[in-house]
PDB file of C-alpha atoms in Angstrom:
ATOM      1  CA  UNK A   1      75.708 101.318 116.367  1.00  0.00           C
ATOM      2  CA  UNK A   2      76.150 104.409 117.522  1.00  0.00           C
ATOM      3  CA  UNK A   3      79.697 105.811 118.722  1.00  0.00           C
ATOM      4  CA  UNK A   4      81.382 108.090 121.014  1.00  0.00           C
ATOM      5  CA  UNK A   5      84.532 109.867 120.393  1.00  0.00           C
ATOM      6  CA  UNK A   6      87.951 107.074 121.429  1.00  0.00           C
ATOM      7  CA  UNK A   7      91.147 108.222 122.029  1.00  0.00           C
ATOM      8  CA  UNK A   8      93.906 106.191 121.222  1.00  0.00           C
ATOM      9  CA  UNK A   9      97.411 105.740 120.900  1.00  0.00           C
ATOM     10  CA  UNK A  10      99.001 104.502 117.549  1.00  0.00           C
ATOM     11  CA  UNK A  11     101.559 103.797 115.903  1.00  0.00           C
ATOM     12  CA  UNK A  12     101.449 104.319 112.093  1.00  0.00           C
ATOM     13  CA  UNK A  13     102.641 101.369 109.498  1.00  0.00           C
ATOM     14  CA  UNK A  14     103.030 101.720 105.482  1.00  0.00           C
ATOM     15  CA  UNK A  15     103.424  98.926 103.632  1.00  0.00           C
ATOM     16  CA  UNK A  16     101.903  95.289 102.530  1.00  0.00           C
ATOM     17  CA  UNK A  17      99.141  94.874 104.803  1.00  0.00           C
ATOM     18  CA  UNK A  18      99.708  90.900 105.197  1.00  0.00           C
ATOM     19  CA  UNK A  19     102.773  92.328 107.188  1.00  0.00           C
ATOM     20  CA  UNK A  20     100.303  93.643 109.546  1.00  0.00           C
ATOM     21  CA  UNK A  21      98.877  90.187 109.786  1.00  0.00           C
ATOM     22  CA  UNK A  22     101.781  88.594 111.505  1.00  0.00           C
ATOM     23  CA  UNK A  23     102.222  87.594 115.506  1.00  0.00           C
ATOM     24  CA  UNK A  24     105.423  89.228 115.294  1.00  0.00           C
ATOM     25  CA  UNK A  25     104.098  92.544 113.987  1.00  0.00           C
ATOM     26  CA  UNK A  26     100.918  92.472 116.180  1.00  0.00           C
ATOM     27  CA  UNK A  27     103.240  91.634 119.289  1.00  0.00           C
ATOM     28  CA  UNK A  28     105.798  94.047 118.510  1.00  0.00           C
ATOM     29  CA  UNK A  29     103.104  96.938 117.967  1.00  0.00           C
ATOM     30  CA  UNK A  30     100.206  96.242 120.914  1.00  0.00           C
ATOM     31  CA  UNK A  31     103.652  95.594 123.479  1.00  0.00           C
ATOM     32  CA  UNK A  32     105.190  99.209 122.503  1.00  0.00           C
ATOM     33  CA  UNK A  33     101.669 100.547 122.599  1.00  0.00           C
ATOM     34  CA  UNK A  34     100.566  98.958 125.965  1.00  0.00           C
ATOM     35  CA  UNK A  35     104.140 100.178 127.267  1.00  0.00           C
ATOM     36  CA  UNK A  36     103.767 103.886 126.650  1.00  0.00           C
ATOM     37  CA  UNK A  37     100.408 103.954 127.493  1.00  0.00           C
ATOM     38  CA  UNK A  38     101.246 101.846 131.157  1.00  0.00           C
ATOM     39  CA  UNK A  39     104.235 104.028 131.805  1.00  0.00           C
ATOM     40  CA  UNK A  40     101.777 107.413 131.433  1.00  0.00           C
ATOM     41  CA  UNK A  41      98.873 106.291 133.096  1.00  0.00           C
ATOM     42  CA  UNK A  42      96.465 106.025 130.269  1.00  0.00           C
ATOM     43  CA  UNK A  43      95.841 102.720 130.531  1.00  0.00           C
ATOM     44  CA  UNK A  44      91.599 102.067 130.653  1.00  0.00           C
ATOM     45  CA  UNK A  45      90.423  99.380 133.069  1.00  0.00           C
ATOM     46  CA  UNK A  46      90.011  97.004 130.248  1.00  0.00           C
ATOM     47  CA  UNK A  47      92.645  97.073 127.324  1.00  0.00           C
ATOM     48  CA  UNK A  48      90.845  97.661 123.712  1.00  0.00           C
ATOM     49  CA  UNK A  49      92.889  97.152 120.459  1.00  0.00           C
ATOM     50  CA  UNK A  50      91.843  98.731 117.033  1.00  0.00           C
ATOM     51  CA  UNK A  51      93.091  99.135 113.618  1.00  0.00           C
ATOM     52  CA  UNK A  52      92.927 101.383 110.187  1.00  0.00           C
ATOM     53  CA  UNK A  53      93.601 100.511 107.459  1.00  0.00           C
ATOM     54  CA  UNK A  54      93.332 103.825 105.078  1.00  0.00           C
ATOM     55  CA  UNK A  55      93.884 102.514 101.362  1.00  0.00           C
ATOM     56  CA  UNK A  56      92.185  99.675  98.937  1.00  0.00           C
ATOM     57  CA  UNK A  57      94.845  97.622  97.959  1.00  0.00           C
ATOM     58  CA  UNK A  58      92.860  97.353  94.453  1.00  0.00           C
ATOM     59  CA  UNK A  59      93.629 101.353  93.998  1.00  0.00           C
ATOM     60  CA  UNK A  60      96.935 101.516  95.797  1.00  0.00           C
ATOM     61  CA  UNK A  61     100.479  99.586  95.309  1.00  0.00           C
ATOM     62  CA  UNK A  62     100.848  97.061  97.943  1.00  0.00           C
ATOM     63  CA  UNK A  63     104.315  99.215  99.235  1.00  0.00           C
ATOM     64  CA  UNK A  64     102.322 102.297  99.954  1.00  0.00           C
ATOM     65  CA  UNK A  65      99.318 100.895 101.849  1.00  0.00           C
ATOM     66  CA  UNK A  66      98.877 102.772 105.420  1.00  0.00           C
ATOM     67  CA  UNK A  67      97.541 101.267 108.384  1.00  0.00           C
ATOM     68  CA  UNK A  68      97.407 102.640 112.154  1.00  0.00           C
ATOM     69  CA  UNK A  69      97.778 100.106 115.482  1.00  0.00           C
ATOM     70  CA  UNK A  70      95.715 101.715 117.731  1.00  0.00           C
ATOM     71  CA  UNK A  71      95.355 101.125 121.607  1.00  0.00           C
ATOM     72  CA  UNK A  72      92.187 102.856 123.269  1.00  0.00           C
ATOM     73  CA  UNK A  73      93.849 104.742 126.196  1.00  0.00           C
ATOM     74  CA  UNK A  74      92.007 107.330 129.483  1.00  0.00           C
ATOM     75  CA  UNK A  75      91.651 110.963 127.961  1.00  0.00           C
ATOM     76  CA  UNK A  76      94.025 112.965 130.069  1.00  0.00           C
ATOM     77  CA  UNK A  77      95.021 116.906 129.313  1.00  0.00           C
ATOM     78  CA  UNK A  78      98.635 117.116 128.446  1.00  0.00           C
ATOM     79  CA  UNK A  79      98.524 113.095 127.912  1.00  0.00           C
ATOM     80  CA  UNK A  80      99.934 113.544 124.168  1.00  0.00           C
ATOM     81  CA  UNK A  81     103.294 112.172 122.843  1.00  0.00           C
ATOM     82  CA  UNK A  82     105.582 114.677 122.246  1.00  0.00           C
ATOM     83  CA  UNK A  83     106.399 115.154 118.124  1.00  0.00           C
ATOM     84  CA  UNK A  84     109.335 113.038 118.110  1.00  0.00           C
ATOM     85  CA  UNK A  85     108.022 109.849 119.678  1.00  0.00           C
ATOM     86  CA  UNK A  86     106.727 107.407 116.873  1.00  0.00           C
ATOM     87  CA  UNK A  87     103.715 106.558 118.848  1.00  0.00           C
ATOM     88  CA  UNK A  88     100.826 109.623 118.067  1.00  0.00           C
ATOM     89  CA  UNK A  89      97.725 110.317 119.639  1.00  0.00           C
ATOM     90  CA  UNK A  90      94.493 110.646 117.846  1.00  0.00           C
ATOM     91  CA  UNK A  91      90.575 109.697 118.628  1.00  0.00           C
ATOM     92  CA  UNK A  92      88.276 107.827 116.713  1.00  0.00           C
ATOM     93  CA  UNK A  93      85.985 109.324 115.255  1.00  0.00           C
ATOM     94  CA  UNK A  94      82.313 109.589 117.068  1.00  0.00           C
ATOM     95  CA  UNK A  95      79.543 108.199 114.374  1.00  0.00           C
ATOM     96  CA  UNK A  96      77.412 105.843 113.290  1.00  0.00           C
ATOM     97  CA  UNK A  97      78.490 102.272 112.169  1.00  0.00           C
ATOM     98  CA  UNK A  98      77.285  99.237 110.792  1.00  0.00           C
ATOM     99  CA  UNK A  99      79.217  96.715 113.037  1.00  0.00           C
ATOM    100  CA  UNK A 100      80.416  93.312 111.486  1.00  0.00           C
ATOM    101  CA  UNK A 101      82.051  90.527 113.166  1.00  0.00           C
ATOM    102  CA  UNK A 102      84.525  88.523 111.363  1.00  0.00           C
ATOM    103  CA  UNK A 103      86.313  85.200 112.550  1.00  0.00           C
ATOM    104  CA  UNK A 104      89.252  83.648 111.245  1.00  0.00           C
ATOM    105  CA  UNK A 105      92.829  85.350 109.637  1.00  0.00           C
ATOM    106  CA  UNK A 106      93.686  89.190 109.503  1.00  0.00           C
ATOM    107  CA  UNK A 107      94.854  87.850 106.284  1.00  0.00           C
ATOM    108  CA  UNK A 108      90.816  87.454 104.898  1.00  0.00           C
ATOM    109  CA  UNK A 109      89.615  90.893 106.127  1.00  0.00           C
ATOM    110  CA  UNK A 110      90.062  91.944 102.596  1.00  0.00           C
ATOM    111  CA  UNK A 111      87.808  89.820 101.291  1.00  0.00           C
ATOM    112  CA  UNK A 112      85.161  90.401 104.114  1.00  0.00           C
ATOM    113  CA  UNK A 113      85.015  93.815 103.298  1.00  0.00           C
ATOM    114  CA  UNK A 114      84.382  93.231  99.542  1.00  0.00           C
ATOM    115  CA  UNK A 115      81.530  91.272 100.998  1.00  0.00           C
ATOM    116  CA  UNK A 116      79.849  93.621 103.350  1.00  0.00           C
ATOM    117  CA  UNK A 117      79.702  96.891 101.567  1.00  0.00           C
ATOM    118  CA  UNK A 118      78.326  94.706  98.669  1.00  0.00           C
ATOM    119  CA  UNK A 119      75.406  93.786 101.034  1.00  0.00           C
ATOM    120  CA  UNK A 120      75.161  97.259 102.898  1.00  0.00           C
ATOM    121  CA  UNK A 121      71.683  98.062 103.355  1.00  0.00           C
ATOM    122  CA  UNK A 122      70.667 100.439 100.368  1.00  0.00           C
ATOM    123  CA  UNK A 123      69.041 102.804 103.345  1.00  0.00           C
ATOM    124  CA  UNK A 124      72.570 103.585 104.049  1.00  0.00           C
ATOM    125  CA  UNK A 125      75.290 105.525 102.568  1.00  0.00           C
ATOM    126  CA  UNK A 126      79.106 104.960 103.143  1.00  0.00           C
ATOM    127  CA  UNK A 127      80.373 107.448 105.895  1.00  0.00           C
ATOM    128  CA  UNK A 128      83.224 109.679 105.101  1.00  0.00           C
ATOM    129  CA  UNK A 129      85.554 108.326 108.274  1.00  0.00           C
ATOM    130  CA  UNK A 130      87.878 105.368 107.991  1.00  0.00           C
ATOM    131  CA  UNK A 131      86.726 102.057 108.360  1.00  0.00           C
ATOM    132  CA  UNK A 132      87.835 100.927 111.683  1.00  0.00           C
ATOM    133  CA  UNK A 133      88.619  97.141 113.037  1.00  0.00           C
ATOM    134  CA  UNK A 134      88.572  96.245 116.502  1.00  0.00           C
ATOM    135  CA  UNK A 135      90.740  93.500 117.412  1.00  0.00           C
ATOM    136  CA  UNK A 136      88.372  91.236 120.213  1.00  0.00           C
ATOM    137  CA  UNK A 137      91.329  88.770 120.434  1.00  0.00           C
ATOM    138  CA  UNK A 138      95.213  88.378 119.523  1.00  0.00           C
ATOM    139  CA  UNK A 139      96.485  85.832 117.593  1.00  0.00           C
ATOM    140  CA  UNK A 140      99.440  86.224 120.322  1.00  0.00           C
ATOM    141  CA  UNK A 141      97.298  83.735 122.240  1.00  0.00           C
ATOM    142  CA  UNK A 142      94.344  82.525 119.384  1.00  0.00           C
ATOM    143  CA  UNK A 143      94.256  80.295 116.899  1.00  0.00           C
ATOM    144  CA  UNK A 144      93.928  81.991 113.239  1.00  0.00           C
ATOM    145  CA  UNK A 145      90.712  80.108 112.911  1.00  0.00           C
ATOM    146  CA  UNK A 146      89.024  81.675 116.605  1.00  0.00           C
ATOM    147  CA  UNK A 147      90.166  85.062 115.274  1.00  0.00           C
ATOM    148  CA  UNK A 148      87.662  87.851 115.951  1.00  0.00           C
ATOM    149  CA  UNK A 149      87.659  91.265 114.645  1.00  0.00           C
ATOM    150  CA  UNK A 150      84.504  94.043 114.580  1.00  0.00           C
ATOM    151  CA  UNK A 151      84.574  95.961 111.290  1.00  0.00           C
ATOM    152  CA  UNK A 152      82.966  99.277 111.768  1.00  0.00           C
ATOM    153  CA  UNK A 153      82.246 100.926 108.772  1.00  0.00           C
ATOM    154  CA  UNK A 154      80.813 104.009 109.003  1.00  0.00           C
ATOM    155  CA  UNK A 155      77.454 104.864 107.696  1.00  0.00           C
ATOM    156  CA  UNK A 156      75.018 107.728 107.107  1.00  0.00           C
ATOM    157  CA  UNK A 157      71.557 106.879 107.625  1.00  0.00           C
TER     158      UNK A 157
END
């Protein structure tokens, strides 16, 4: 699948991922998110939620794992947060990705992506931008089980 460019909003996280995982976190994070972005006017027609995580928890300590909530927002000039707000602005990166849909617990994705890059096509080579997941539901008002997130990872063909 080819991408464009998103901006975003995010806030940044470090820490155990499974903290990530929880309602509480996810509420806490889209609601200060959707907020900001409402009270500026960046709000796109339809509301799109995405994630990062940056680090392998098999290569770094469970304490010092960093992941960004991300809210796709309108691309305005001038429409950045100034330095001293927590929430940043930032876009995804334009590319090419191999798009995977997983269902079921944040808690799992882990294991997914052990999974997929295993069976990446050998015609491909792993990109050099993050790995992005994009959030198609919230488990604010899903079940854990009808959980569905897109895993882009990013490719080189």
């Amino acid at each position: 699948m080819e991408s464009e460019t998103i901006p975003v909003l995010f806030l940044s996280y470090i820490g155990n991922y499974d903290t990530c995982s929880t309602v509480a976190f996810e509420t806490y994070t889209w609601d200060c998110l959707y907020k900001y972005a409402k009270e500026n006017s960046l709000l796109p027609d339809k509301e799109d939620y995405w994630g990062i995580a940056y680090d392998d928890t098999d290569i770094t300590s469970l304490e010092k794992c960093r992941f960004y909530a991300c809210i796709a927002i309108q691309k305005r000039v001038g429409s950045n947060p100034p330095l001293t707000n927590p929430i940043k602005h930032m876009d995804l990166p334009q590319g090419t990705y191999a798009v995977y849909i997983h269902q079921g617990d944040y808690a799992l994705l882990d294991a997914f992506y052990e999974i997929i890059l295993k069976q990446l096509p050998q015609s491909y080579c792993l990109g050099e931008t993050p790995i992005l997941e994009h959030y198609l539901n919230s488990p604010a008002d899903t079940d854990v089980k009808e959980l569905l997130t897109e895993v882009w990872i990013p490719i080189i063909k």
